[in-house]
Short mmCIF file of C-alpha atoms in Angstrom, two decimals:
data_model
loop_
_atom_site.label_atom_id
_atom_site.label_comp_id
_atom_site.label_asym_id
_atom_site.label_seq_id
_atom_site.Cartn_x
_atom_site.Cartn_y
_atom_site.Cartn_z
CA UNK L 1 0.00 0.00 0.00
CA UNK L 2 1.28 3.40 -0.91
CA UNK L 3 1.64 6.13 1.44
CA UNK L 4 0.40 9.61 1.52
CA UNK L 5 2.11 12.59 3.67
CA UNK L 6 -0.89 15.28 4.10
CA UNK L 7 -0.04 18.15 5.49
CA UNK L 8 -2.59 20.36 7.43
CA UNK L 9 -4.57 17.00 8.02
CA UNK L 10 -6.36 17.90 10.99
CA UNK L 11 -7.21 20.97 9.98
CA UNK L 12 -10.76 21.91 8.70
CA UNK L 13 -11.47 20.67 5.32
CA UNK L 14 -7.84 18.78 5.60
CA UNK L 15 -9.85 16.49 7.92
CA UNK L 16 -11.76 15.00 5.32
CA UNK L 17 -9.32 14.73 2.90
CA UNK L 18 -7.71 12.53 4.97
CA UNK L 19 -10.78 10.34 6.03
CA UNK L 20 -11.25 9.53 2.25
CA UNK L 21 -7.65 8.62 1.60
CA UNK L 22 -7.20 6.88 4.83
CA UNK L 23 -7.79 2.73 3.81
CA UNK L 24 -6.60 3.25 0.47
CA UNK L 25 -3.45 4.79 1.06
CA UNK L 26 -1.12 4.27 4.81
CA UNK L 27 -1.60 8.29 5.60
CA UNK L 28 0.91 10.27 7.67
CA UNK L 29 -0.28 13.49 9.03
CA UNK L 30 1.94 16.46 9.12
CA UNK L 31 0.75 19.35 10.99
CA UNK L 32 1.94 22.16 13.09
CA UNK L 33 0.35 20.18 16.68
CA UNK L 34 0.44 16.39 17.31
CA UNK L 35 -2.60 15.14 18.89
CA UNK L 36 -0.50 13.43 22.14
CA UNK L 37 1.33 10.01 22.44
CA UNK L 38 -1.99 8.33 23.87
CA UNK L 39 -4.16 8.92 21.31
CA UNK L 40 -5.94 5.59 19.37
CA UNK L 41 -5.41 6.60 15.54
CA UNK L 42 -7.77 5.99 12.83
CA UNK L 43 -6.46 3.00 11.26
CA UNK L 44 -4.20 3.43 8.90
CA UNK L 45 -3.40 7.51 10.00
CA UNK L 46 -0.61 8.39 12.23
CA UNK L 47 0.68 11.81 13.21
CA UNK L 48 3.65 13.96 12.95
CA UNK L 49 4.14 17.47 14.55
CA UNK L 50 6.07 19.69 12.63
CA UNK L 51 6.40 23.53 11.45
CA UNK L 52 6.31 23.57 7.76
CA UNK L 53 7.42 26.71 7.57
CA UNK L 54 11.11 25.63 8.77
CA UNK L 55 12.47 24.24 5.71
CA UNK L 56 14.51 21.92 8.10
CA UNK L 57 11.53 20.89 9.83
CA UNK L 58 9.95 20.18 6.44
CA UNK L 59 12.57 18.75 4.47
CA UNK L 60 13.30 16.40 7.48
CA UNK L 61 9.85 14.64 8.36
CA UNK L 62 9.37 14.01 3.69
CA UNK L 63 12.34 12.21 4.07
CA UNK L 64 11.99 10.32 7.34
CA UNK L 65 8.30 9.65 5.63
CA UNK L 66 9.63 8.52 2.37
CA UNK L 67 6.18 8.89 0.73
CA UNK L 68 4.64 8.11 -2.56
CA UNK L 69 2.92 11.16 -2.69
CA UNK L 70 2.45 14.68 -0.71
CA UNK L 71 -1.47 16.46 -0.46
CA UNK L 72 0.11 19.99 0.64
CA UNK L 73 -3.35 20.97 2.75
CA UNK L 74 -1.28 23.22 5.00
CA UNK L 75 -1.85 27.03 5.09
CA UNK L 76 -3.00 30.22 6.95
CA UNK L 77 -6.72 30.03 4.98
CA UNK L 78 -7.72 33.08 4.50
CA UNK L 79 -6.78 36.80 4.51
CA UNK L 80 -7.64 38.92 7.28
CA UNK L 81 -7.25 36.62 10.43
CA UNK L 82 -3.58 37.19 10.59
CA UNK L 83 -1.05 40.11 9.60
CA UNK L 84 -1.06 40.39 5.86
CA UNK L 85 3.04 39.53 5.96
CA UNK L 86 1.95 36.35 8.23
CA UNK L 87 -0.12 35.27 6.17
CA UNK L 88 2.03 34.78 2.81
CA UNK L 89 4.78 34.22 4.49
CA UNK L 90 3.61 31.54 6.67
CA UNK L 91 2.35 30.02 3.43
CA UNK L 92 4.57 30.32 0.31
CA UNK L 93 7.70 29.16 3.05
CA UNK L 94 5.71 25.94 3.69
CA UNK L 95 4.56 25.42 0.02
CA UNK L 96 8.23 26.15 -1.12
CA UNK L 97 9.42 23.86 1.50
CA UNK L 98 7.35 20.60 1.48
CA UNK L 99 7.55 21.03 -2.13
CA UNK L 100 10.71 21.19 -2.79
CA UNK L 101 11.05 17.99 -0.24
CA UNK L 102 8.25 16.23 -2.29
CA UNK L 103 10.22 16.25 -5.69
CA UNK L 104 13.47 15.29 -4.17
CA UNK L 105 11.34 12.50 -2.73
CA UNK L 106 10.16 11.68 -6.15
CA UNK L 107 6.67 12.12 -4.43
CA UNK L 108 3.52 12.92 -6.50
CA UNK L 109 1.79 16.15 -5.59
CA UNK L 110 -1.86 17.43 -5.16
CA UNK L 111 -2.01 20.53 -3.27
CA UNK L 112 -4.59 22.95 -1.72
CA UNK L 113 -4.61 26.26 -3.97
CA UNK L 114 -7.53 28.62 -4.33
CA UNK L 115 -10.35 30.39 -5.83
CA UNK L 116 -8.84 33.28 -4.49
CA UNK L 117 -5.63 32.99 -6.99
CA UNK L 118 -7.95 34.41 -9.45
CA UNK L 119 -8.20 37.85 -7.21
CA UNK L 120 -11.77 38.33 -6.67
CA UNK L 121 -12.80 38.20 -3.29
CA UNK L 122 -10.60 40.48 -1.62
CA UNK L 123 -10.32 43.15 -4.38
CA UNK L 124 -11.83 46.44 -3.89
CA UNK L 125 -13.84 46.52 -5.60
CA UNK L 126 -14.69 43.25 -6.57
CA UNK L 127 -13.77 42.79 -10.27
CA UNK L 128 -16.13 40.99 -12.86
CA UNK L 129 -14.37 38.46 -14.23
CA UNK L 130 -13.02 38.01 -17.80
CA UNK L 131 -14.77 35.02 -18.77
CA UNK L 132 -18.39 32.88 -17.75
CA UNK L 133 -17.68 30.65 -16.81
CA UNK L 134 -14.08 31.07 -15.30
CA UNK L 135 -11.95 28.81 -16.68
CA UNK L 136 -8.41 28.04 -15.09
CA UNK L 137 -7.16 29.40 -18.03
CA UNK L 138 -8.42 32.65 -16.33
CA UNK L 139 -6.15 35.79 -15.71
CA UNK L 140 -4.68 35.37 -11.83
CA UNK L 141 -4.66 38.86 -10.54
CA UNK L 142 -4.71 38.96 -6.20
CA UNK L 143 -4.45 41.99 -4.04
CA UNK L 144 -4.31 39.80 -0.97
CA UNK L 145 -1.81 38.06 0.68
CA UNK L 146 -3.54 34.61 1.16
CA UNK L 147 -4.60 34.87 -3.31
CA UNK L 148 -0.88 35.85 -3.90
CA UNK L 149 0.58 33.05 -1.81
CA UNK L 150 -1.54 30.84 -3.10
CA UNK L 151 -0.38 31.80 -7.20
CA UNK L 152 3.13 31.44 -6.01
CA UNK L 153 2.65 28.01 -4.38
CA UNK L 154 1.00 27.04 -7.77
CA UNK L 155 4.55 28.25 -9.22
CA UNK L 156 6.36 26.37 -6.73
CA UNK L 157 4.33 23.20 -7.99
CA UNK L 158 5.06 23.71 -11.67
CA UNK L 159 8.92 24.73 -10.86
CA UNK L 160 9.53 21.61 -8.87
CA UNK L 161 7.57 19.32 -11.33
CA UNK L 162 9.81 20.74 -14.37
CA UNK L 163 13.01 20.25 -12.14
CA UNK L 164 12.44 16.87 -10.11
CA UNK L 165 10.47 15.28 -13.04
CA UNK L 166 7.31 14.62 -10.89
CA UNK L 167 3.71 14.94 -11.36
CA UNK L 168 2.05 18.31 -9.58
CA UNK L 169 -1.82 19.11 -9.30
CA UNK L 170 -2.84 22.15 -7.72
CA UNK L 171 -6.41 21.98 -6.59
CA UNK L 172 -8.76 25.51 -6.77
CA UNK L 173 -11.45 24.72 -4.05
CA UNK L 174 -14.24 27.24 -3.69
CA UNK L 175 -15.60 27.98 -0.11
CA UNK L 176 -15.30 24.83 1.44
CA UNK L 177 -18.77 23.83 3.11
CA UNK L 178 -19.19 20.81 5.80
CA UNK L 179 -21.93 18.85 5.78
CA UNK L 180 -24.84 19.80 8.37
CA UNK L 181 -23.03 23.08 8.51
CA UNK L 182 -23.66 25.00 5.71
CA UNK L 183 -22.47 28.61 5.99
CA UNK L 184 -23.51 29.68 2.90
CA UNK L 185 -27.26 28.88 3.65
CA UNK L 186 -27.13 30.93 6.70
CA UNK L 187 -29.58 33.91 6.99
CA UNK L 188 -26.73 36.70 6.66
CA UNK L 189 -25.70 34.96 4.08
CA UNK L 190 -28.74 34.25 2.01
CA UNK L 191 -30.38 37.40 2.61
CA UNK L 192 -27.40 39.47 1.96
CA UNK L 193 -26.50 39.74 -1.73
CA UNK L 194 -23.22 41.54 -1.08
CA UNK L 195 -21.88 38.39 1.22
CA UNK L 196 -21.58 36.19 -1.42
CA UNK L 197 -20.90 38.41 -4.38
CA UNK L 198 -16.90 38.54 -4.06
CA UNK L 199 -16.54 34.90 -5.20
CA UNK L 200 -19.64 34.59 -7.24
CA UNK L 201 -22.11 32.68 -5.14
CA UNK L 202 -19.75 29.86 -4.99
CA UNK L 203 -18.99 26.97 -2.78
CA UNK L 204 -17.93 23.64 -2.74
CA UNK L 205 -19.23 20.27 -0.06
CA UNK L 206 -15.90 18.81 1.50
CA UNK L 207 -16.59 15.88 0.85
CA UNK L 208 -15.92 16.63 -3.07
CA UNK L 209 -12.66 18.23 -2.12
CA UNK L 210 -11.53 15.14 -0.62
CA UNK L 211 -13.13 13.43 -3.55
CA UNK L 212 -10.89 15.37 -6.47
CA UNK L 213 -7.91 14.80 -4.12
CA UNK L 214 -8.15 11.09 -4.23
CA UNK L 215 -8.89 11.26 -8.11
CA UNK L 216 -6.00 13.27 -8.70
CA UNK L 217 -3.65 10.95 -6.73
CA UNK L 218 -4.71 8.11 -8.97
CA UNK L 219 -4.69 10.21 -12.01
CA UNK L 220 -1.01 11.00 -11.27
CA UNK L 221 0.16 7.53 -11.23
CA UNK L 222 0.25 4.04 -13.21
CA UNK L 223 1.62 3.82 -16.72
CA UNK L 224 -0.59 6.17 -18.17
CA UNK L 225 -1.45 9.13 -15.82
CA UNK L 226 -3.47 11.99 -16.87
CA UNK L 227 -1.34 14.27 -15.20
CA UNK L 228 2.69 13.41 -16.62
CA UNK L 229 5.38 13.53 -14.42
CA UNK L 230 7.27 16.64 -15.05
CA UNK L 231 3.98 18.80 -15.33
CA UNK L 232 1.73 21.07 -13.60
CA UNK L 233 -2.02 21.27 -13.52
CA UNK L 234 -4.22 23.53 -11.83
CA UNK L 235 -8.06 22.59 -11.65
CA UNK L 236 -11.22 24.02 -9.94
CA UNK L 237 -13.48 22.47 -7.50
CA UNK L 238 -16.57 24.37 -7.52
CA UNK L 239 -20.05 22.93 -6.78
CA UNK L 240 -22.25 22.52 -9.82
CA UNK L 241 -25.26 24.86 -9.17
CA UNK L 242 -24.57 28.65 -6.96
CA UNK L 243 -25.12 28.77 -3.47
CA UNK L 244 -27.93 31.35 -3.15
CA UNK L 245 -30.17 28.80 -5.82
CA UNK L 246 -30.62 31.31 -8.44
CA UNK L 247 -30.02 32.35 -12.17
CA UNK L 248 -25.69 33.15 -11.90
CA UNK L 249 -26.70 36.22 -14.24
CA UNK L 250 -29.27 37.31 -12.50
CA UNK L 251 -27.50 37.81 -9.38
CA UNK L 252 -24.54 39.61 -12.02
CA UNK L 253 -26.73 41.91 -13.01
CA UNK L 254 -28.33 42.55 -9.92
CA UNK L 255 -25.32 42.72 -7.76
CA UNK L 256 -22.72 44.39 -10.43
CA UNK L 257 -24.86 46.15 -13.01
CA UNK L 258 -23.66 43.91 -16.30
CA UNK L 259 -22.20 40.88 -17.37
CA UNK L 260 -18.92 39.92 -18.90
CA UNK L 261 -18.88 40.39 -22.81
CA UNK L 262 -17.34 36.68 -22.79
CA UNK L 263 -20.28 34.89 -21.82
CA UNK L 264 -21.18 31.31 -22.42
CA UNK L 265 -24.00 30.93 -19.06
CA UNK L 266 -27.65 30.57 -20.23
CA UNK L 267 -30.35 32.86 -18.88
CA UNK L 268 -32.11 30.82 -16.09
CA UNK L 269 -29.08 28.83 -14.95
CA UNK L 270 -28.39 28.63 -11.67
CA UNK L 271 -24.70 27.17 -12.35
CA UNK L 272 -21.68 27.99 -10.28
CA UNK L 273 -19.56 30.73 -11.93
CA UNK L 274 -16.54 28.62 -12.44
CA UNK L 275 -15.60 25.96 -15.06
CA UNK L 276 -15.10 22.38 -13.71
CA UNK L 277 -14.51 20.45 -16.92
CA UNK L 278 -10.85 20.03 -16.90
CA UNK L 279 -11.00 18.35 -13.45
CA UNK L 280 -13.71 15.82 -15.38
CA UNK L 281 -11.57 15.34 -18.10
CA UNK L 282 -8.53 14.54 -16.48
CA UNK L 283 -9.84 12.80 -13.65
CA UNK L 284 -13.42 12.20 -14.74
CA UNK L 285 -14.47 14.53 -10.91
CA UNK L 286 -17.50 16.19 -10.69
CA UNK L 287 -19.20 17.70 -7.83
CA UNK L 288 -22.15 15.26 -6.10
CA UNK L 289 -23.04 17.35 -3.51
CA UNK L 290 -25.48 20.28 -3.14
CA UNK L 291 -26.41 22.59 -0.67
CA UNK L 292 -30.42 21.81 -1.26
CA UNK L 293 -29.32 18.30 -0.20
CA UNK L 294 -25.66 18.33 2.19
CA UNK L 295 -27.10 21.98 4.35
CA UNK L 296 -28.96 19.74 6.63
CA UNK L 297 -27.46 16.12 6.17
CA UNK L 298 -26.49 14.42 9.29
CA UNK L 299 -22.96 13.75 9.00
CA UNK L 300 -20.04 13.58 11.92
CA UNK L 301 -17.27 15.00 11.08
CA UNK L 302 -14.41 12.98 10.69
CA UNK L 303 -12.78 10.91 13.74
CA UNK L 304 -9.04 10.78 13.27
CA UNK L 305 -8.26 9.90 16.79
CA UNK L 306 -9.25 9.24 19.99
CA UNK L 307 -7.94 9.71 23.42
#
């Protein structure tokens, strides 16, 4: 059985990402705390503490890991919570570090970017984008800290792929959503155009996160991969449909004024405002999870440990 470093695995939405792979892959968690000595693991997860942003730290626990692949999870995950220099710092150190220790590993690598590479949420104002929908192909233009870091870790990727001769995927998640715990369908959100307009209306269940990680492993391995080694691909993960329920132009018009010239979205749809083909073409992902449905599903978060 292959195994999988993830870093940031107990965080949030790294949580789930490792619940999926855990079973199919041995997983080691890297992350800045270690749960304690006496905890009962998940089977098939164990734990490492380290800080990721010390390239010693880093570069040490890949190779005492030896893995087959890296899911880079860790960051700071979102602007605003932390000093702006914190912030990218923090995160393009780590990214540049575990990296750079997954290629000389001749690791695979799938790692956490953004929908904020594209610049949109934090800009002031909030640009319309170039293209509907927005393709990865799709100007990146931050103002932010956290979107810059995340456009330089995607560099990092494609740098280290072209050097070390490994396969890289950088994943674009929307705003991640838990199951039962939909923040999106809140009141403040849903009655509050504004909330949602910097990223479109946009979202994305966990549970397809984890899902496009674990297709993107496999699609970066084998004899025939759909990612090569010595290449970079970046790919969104976007729910299907918007998370307000309505027409995506619609809410354009209404929250903006206009639409972008470069417009392929049909009056009436209620569609996300990103693209998520590529991700089904290479790794034949798409979203199965709506907020209609996953807002008010039942689900426990995942148990890595316990005491």
């Amino acid at each position: 059985m292959e195994t999988v470093l993830v870093t940031g695995g107990r965080g949030a939405s790294g949580r789930w990402v490792v619940d999926r792979l855990a079973g199919d892959y041995e997983v080691v968690v890297a992350d800045y705390d270690h749960p304690g000595p006496d905890v009962d693991s998940a089977p098939g997860v164990s734990f490492r503490a380290v800080d990721l942003a010390d390239r010693g730290e880093a570069l040490d626990v890949v190779h005492a890991v030896d893995p087959d692949a890296v899911v880079h999870w860790a960051a700071i995950p979102v602007a605003g919570t932390h000093p702006d220099g914190r912030v990218f710092e923090t995160n393009v150190h780590a990214a540049k570090n575990v990296l750079d220790a997954a290629g000389r590993a001749d690791a695979r690598i799938v790692q956490a970017s953004s929908d904020g590479a594209y610049g949109f949420f934090f800009a002031e104002p909030t640009p319309l984008p170039d293209e509907l929908p927005i393709t990865e192909a799709h100007s990146l233009r931050p103002e932010d800290p956290y979107g810059l870091s995340k456009v330089t870790a995607e560099a990092a990727a494609g740098a280290v792929a072209r050097r070390e001769g490994v396969p890289a995927v950088s994943v674009r998640p929307s705003w991640i959503q838990s199951p039962g715990a939909y923040a999106c369908r809140g009141d403040e959100y849903v009655d509050d155009l504004d909330a949602g307009a910097g990223n479109f209306w946009s979202y994305v269940d966990a549970r397809d996160v984890a899902d496009l990680v674990a297709d993107a492993l496999a699609g970066t391995a084998g004899s025939n991969p759909a990612v090569a080694s010595g290449t970079h691909e970046a790919v969104n993960c976007v729910a299907a449909d918007n998370a307000l329920g309505r027409p995506l132009l619609d809410l354009l018009r209404e929250s903006y004024g206009e639409i972008p010239d470069d417009c392929a979205v049909d009056e009436g749809d209620d569609r996300g405002a990103y693209a998520i083909q590529k991700a089904e073409r290479l790794f034949g992902w798409e979203p199965s999870r709506s907020w209609r449905e996953a807002a008010d599903e039942d689900v426990p978060e995942p148990t890595l440990f316990e005491r």
